[in-house]
């Protein structure tokens, strides 16, 4: 498909388990973002990649969260020792920087809904 | 960092009326201001955006205005239709696509 693809769409984990969430961005998109969206809230920035380089990880809430994009395409967000407060939808978005201003449209995936019991 | 606030949190309008949502931002360096629409259980989708070198942009029934001095921008939806019912998020950012989102506005269009 032509859009951003995320898997799994739904994940239920027991507290303390590790989870891995995958994002396939739109082909050729340089920028890749991970956002966390709690119920009834707006997306909160987690981390940003430009190609394979993780340029900003200031939004990761703890050292239990780790993201990688080793070949500059597919990205994985890993959460270790999950806690109940990690329950949220994790959105991946990709885009191309704008020549005009450095910022451009982000294309979001459907998200991975994580529920930690 | 950038802080974006949206008002009101919920807005109900009669079908055919106009809806206006206002956002404020804190970082004067922000130069890109998109609006995203998110239907229940769906992905956020861009509906309109504006850059800091213009004050207003319109696309059919949707328009966005930007006041850089006051650091606020607004979304205007005219002739609202039931399919406009959704959560609308504003965002602000600069450089490298990093965007800060507001908490969202639930718009309900009453038939």
mmCIF file of C-alpha atoms in Angstrom:
data_model
loop_
_atom_site.group_PDB
_atom_site.id
_atom_site.type_symbol
_atom_site.label_atom_id
_atom_site.label_comp_id
_atom_site.label_asym_id
_atom_site.label_seq_id
_atom_site.Cartn_x
_atom_site.Cartn_y
_atom_site.Cartn_z
ATOM 1 C CA UNK A 1 0.000 0.000 0.000
ATOM 2 C CA UNK A 2 0.964 3.626 -0.352
ATOM 3 C CA UNK A 3 0.344 4.700 3.238
ATOM 4 C CA UNK A 4 2.139 4.303 6.557
ATOM 5 C CA UNK A 5 1.608 0.815 7.904
ATOM 6 C CA UNK A 6 1.808 -0.155 11.570
ATOM 7 C CA UNK A 7 1.685 -3.526 13.258
ATOM 8 C CA UNK A 8 0.269 -4.942 15.345
ATOM 9 C CA UNK A 9 -2.899 -2.866 15.323
ATOM 10 C CA UNK A 10 -3.784 -4.146 18.786
ATOM 11 C CA UNK A 11 -1.527 -5.530 21.468
ATOM 12 C CA UNK A 12 -2.449 -6.712 24.940
ATOM 13 C CA UNK A 13 0.472 -7.232 27.269
ATOM 14 C CA UNK A 14 0.762 -8.307 30.858
ATOM 15 C CA UNK A 15 2.526 -5.884 33.116
ATOM 16 C CA UNK A 16 6.263 -6.487 32.912
ATOM 17 C CA UNK A 17 6.277 -7.929 29.399
ATOM 18 C CA UNK A 18 8.319 -6.438 26.577
ATOM 19 C CA UNK A 19 6.577 -5.287 23.398
ATOM 20 C CA UNK A 20 7.769 -4.269 19.947
ATOM 21 C CA UNK A 21 5.749 -2.079 17.612
ATOM 22 C CA UNK A 22 6.596 -1.837 13.943
ATOM 23 C CA UNK A 23 6.232 1.027 11.488
ATOM 24 C CA UNK A 24 6.593 0.861 7.703
ATOM 25 C CA UNK A 25 6.772 4.443 6.457
ATOM 26 C CA UNK A 26 5.894 5.669 3.005
ATOM 27 C CA UNK A 27 8.695 4.727 0.638
ATOM 28 C CA UNK A 28 11.238 7.498 0.264
ATOM 29 C CA UNK A 29 10.145 9.457 3.318
ATOM 30 C CA UNK A 30 13.170 10.754 5.144
ATOM 31 C CA UNK A 31 11.488 11.760 8.393
ATOM 32 C CA UNK A 32 9.878 9.309 10.778
ATOM 33 C CA UNK A 33 8.188 10.159 14.041
ATOM 34 C CA UNK A 34 6.690 8.210 16.903
ATOM 35 C CA UNK A 35 3.890 9.766 18.908
ATOM 36 C CA UNK A 36 1.980 8.475 21.923
ATOM 37 C CA UNK A 37 -1.732 9.249 22.088
ATOM 38 C CA UNK A 38 -3.555 8.612 25.334
ATOM 39 C CA UNK A 39 -7.347 8.327 25.303
ATOM 40 C CA UNK A 40 -8.938 11.711 24.667
ATOM 41 C CA UNK A 41 -5.617 13.472 24.241
ATOM 42 C CA UNK A 42 -3.534 14.791 21.386
ATOM 43 C CA UNK A 43 -0.466 13.001 20.071
ATOM 44 C CA UNK A 44 2.590 13.482 22.270
ATOM 45 C CA UNK A 45 6.003 13.454 20.612
ATOM 46 C CA UNK A 46 8.272 10.549 21.491
ATOM 47 C CA UNK A 47 11.145 10.473 19.033
ATOM 48 C CA UNK A 48 12.259 11.515 15.543
ATOM 49 C CA UNK A 49 14.464 9.946 12.893
ATOM 50 C CA UNK A 50 15.970 11.459 9.807
ATOM 51 C CA UNK A 51 16.886 8.462 7.710
ATOM 52 C CA UNK A 52 18.631 6.088 10.145
ATOM 53 C CA UNK A 53 19.745 8.810 12.540
ATOM 54 C CA UNK A 54 17.727 9.351 15.683
ATOM 55 C CA UNK A 55 17.935 13.114 15.968
ATOM 56 C CA UNK A 56 15.586 13.663 18.874
ATOM 57 C CA UNK A 57 14.490 11.261 21.564
ATOM 58 C CA UNK A 58 13.586 13.838 24.154
ATOM 59 C CA UNK A 59 9.958 12.682 24.313
ATOM 60 C CA UNK A 60 10.659 9.098 25.369
ATOM 61 C CA UNK A 61 9.146 8.880 28.860
ATOM 62 C CA UNK A 62 11.708 6.550 30.384
ATOM 63 C CA UNK A 63 14.680 4.353 29.588
ATOM 64 C CA UNK A 64 12.235 1.496 29.096
ATOM 65 C CA UNK A 65 11.398 3.005 25.721
ATOM 66 C CA UNK A 66 13.742 2.453 22.814
ATOM 67 C CA UNK A 67 13.351 3.126 19.099
ATOM 68 C CA UNK A 68 15.457 2.228 16.110
ATOM 69 C CA UNK A 69 15.474 2.631 12.343
ATOM 70 C CA UNK A 70 18.633 0.773 11.345
ATOM 71 C CA UNK A 71 18.322 1.031 7.553
ATOM 72 C CA UNK A 72 16.475 4.305 7.346
ATOM 73 C CA UNK A 73 13.148 2.729 6.454
ATOM 74 C CA UNK A 74 11.254 0.437 8.848
ATOM 75 C CA UNK A 75 11.265 1.527 12.469
ATOM 76 C CA UNK A 76 10.581 -0.366 15.672
ATOM 77 C CA UNK A 77 9.485 1.078 18.986
ATOM 78 C CA UNK A 78 10.299 -1.215 21.865
ATOM 79 C CA UNK A 79 8.907 -0.924 25.351
ATOM 80 C CA UNK A 80 10.515 -3.007 28.044
ATOM 81 C CA UNK A 81 8.868 -4.105 31.278
ATOM 82 C CA UNK A 82 5.547 -2.542 30.312
ATOM 83 C CA UNK A 83 3.534 -0.668 32.921
ATOM 84 C CA UNK A 84 -0.164 0.177 32.970
ATOM 85 C CA UNK A 85 0.593 3.825 32.244
ATOM 86 C CA UNK A 86 2.105 2.742 28.921
ATOM 87 C CA UNK A 87 -1.385 1.903 27.672
ATOM 88 C CA UNK A 88 -2.040 4.187 24.707
ATOM 89 C CA UNK A 89 -2.135 4.312 20.937
ATOM 90 C CA UNK A 90 1.331 4.601 19.442
ATOM 91 C CA UNK A 91 1.260 6.532 16.191
ATOM 92 C CA UNK A 92 3.970 6.490 13.591
ATOM 93 C CA UNK A 93 4.206 9.255 11.018
ATOM 94 C CA UNK A 94 6.493 9.842 8.075
ATOM 95 C CA UNK A 95 7.149 12.810 5.861
ATOM 96 C CA UNK A 96 9.492 14.791 3.713
ATOM 97 C CA UNK A 97 11.051 18.008 4.955
ATOM 98 C CA UNK A 98 9.749 21.025 3.090
ATOM 99 C CA UNK A 99 12.240 22.893 0.950
ATOM 100 C CA UNK A 100 10.412 26.067 1.913
ATOM 101 C CA UNK A 101 10.549 25.907 5.665
ATOM 102 C CA UNK A 102 11.969 22.598 6.775
ATOM 103 C CA UNK A 103 8.581 21.323 7.900
ATOM 104 C CA UNK A 104 6.059 19.467 5.844
ATOM 105 C CA UNK A 105 2.992 17.287 5.988
ATOM 106 C CA UNK A 106 3.119 14.250 8.230
ATOM 107 C CA UNK A 107 1.354 11.096 7.127
ATOM 108 C CA UNK A 108 0.161 9.005 10.029
ATOM 109 C CA UNK A 109 -0.362 5.302 10.342
ATOM 110 C CA UNK A 110 -3.484 3.811 11.938
ATOM 111 C CA UNK A 111 -1.568 3.317 15.156
ATOM 112 C CA UNK A 112 -0.864 0.408 17.468
ATOM 113 C CA UNK A 113 -3.183 0.286 20.458
ATOM 114 C CA UNK A 114 -1.323 -1.092 23.462
ATOM 115 C CA UNK A 115 -3.218 -2.254 26.516
ATOM 116 C CA UNK A 116 -1.184 -3.274 29.545
ATOM 117 C CA UNK A 117 -3.055 -5.351 32.092
ATOM 118 C CA UNK B 1 9.639 23.514 24.000
ATOM 119 C CA UNK B 2 6.550 24.421 22.064
ATOM 120 C CA UNK B 3 3.225 24.376 23.944
ATOM 121 C CA UNK B 4 -0.023 24.345 21.968
ATOM 122 C CA UNK B 5 -3.452 24.914 23.493
ATOM 123 C CA UNK B 6 -6.860 24.505 21.879
ATOM 124 C CA UNK B 7 -10.217 26.008 22.772
ATOM 125 C CA UNK B 8 -12.984 24.998 23.198
ATOM 126 C CA UNK B 9 -12.541 21.321 24.016
ATOM 127 C CA UNK B 10 -15.961 20.431 22.668
ATOM 128 C CA UNK B 11 -18.025 22.315 20.121
ATOM 129 C CA UNK B 12 -21.558 21.483 19.018
ATOM 130 C CA UNK B 13 -23.018 23.187 15.964
ATOM 131 C CA UNK B 14 -26.180 22.857 13.938
ATOM 132 C CA UNK B 15 -25.732 21.462 10.474
ATOM 133 C CA UNK B 16 -25.137 24.312 8.066
ATOM 134 C CA UNK B 17 -23.696 26.642 10.690
ATOM 135 C CA UNK B 18 -20.023 27.581 10.980
ATOM 136 C CA UNK B 19 -17.525 26.174 13.468
ATOM 137 C CA UNK B 20 -14.429 27.995 14.673
ATOM 138 C CA UNK B 21 -11.620 26.447 16.699
ATOM 139 C CA UNK B 22 -8.779 28.525 18.062
ATOM 140 C CA UNK B 23 -5.264 27.476 19.003
ATOM 141 C CA UNK B 24 -2.476 29.337 20.728
ATOM 142 C CA UNK B 25 1.190 28.479 20.657
ATOM 143 C CA UNK B 26 4.148 29.579 22.719
ATOM 144 C CA UNK B 27 7.265 29.385 20.554
ATOM 145 C CA UNK B 28 7.681 32.355 18.242
ATOM 146 C CA UNK B 29 10.105 30.286 16.144
ATOM 147 C CA UNK B 30 7.276 28.012 14.956
ATOM 148 C CA UNK B 31 6.561 28.561 11.279
ATOM 149 C CA UNK B 32 4.287 25.704 10.287
ATOM 150 C CA UNK B 33 0.725 25.256 11.548
ATOM 151 C CA UNK B 34 -1.275 22.255 10.353
ATOM 152 C CA UNK B 35 -4.727 21.063 11.308
ATOM 153 C CA UNK B 36 -5.484 17.360 11.502
ATOM 154 C CA UNK B 37 -8.868 15.643 11.586
ATOM 155 C CA UNK B 38 -9.202 12.365 13.444
ATOM 156 C CA UNK B 39 -12.321 10.237 13.307
ATOM 157 C CA UNK B 40 -12.910 7.668 16.027
ATOM 158 C CA UNK B 41 -10.389 4.861 15.773
ATOM 159 C CA UNK B 42 -8.803 6.325 12.653
ATOM 160 C CA UNK B 43 -5.501 7.971 11.875
ATOM 161 C CA UNK B 44 -5.083 11.757 12.028
ATOM 162 C CA UNK B 45 -5.303 13.223 8.536
ATOM 163 C CA UNK B 46 -4.128 16.630 7.404
ATOM 164 C CA UNK B 47 -6.985 18.868 6.302
ATOM 165 C CA UNK B 48 -5.222 22.204 5.904
ATOM 166 C CA UNK B 49 -1.975 23.870 6.885
ATOM 167 C CA UNK B 50 -0.499 27.347 6.875
ATOM 168 C CA UNK B 51 2.996 28.727 6.998
ATOM 169 C CA UNK B 52 4.125 31.844 8.757
ATOM 170 C CA UNK B 53 4.567 33.856 5.575
ATOM 171 C CA UNK B 54 0.810 34.056 4.982
ATOM 172 C CA UNK B 55 -2.072 35.146 7.171
ATOM 173 C CA UNK B 56 -4.931 33.138 5.715
ATOM 174 C CA UNK B 57 -5.520 30.079 3.581
ATOM 175 C CA UNK B 58 -8.750 28.643 2.280
ATOM 176 C CA UNK B 59 -9.733 25.306 0.780
ATOM 177 C CA UNK B 60 -13.429 25.013 -0.093
ATOM 178 C CA UNK B 61 -15.352 25.025 3.215
ATOM 179 C CA UNK B 62 -12.229 25.095 5.367
ATOM 180 C CA UNK B 63 -10.021 28.070 6.142
ATOM 181 C CA UNK B 64 -7.194 28.785 8.546
ATOM 182 C CA UNK B 65 -6.077 32.192 9.789
ATOM 183 C CA UNK B 66 -2.792 32.957 11.505
ATOM 184 C CA UNK B 67 -1.874 35.848 13.770
ATOM 185 C CA UNK B 68 1.856 35.612 14.443
ATOM 186 C CA UNK B 69 1.929 38.651 16.689
ATOM 187 C CA UNK B 70 -0.630 37.172 19.041
ATOM 188 C CA UNK B 71 0.638 33.619 18.452
ATOM 189 C CA UNK B 72 -2.725 32.134 17.601
ATOM 190 C CA UNK B 73 -4.331 30.470 14.618
ATOM 191 C CA UNK B 74 -7.876 29.370 13.956
ATOM 192 C CA UNK B 75 -9.725 26.791 11.907
ATOM 193 C CA UNK B 76 -12.982 27.865 10.272
ATOM 194 C CA UNK B 77 -15.439 25.338 8.869
ATOM 195 C CA UNK B 78 -18.403 26.800 7.017
ATOM 196 C CA UNK B 79 -21.678 25.094 6.060
ATOM 197 C CA UNK B 80 -20.942 22.237 8.444
ATOM 198 C CA UNK B 81 -22.091 18.746 7.531
ATOM 199 C CA UNK B 82 -22.495 15.611 9.679
ATOM 200 C CA UNK B 83 -19.305 14.150 8.200
ATOM 201 C CA UNK B 84 -17.404 17.071 9.728
ATOM 202 C CA UNK B 85 -18.005 15.510 13.167
ATOM 203 C CA UNK B 86 -14.583 14.443 14.450
ATOM 204 C CA UNK B 87 -11.737 15.497 16.696
ATOM 205 C CA UNK B 88 -9.605 18.275 15.262
ATOM 206 C CA UNK B 89 -5.996 18.752 16.340
ATOM 207 C CA UNK B 90 -3.902 21.810 15.714
ATOM 208 C CA UNK B 91 -0.129 21.660 15.763
ATOM 209 C CA UNK B 92 2.816 23.993 15.566
ATOM 210 C CA UNK B 93 6.388 23.336 14.607
ATOM 211 C CA UNK B 94 9.558 24.365 12.862
ATOM 212 C CA UNK B 95 12.491 22.624 11.286
ATOM 213 C CA UNK B 96 12.611 18.904 10.636
ATOM 214 C CA UNK B 97 8.849 18.400 10.876
ATOM 215 C CA UNK B 98 8.843 18.253 14.672
ATOM 216 C CA UNK B 99 5.280 19.116 15.637
ATOM 217 C CA UNK B 100 3.676 19.813 18.992
ATOM 218 C CA UNK B 101 -0.027 18.971 19.045
ATOM 219 C CA UNK B 102 -2.872 20.440 21.022
ATOM 220 C CA UNK B 103 -5.207 18.211 23.022
ATOM 221 C CA UNK B 104 -7.898 18.292 20.375
ATOM 222 C CA UNK B 105 -11.406 19.670 19.882
ATOM 223 C CA UNK B 106 -14.406 17.395 19.595
ATOM 224 C CA UNK B 107 -16.715 18.889 16.968
ATOM 225 C CA UNK B 108 -20.256 17.561 16.880
ATOM 226 C CA UNK B 109 -22.491 18.572 13.977
ATOM 227 C CA UNK B 110 -26.133 18.168 14.865
ATOM 228 C CA UNK B 111 -28.321 17.238 11.879
#
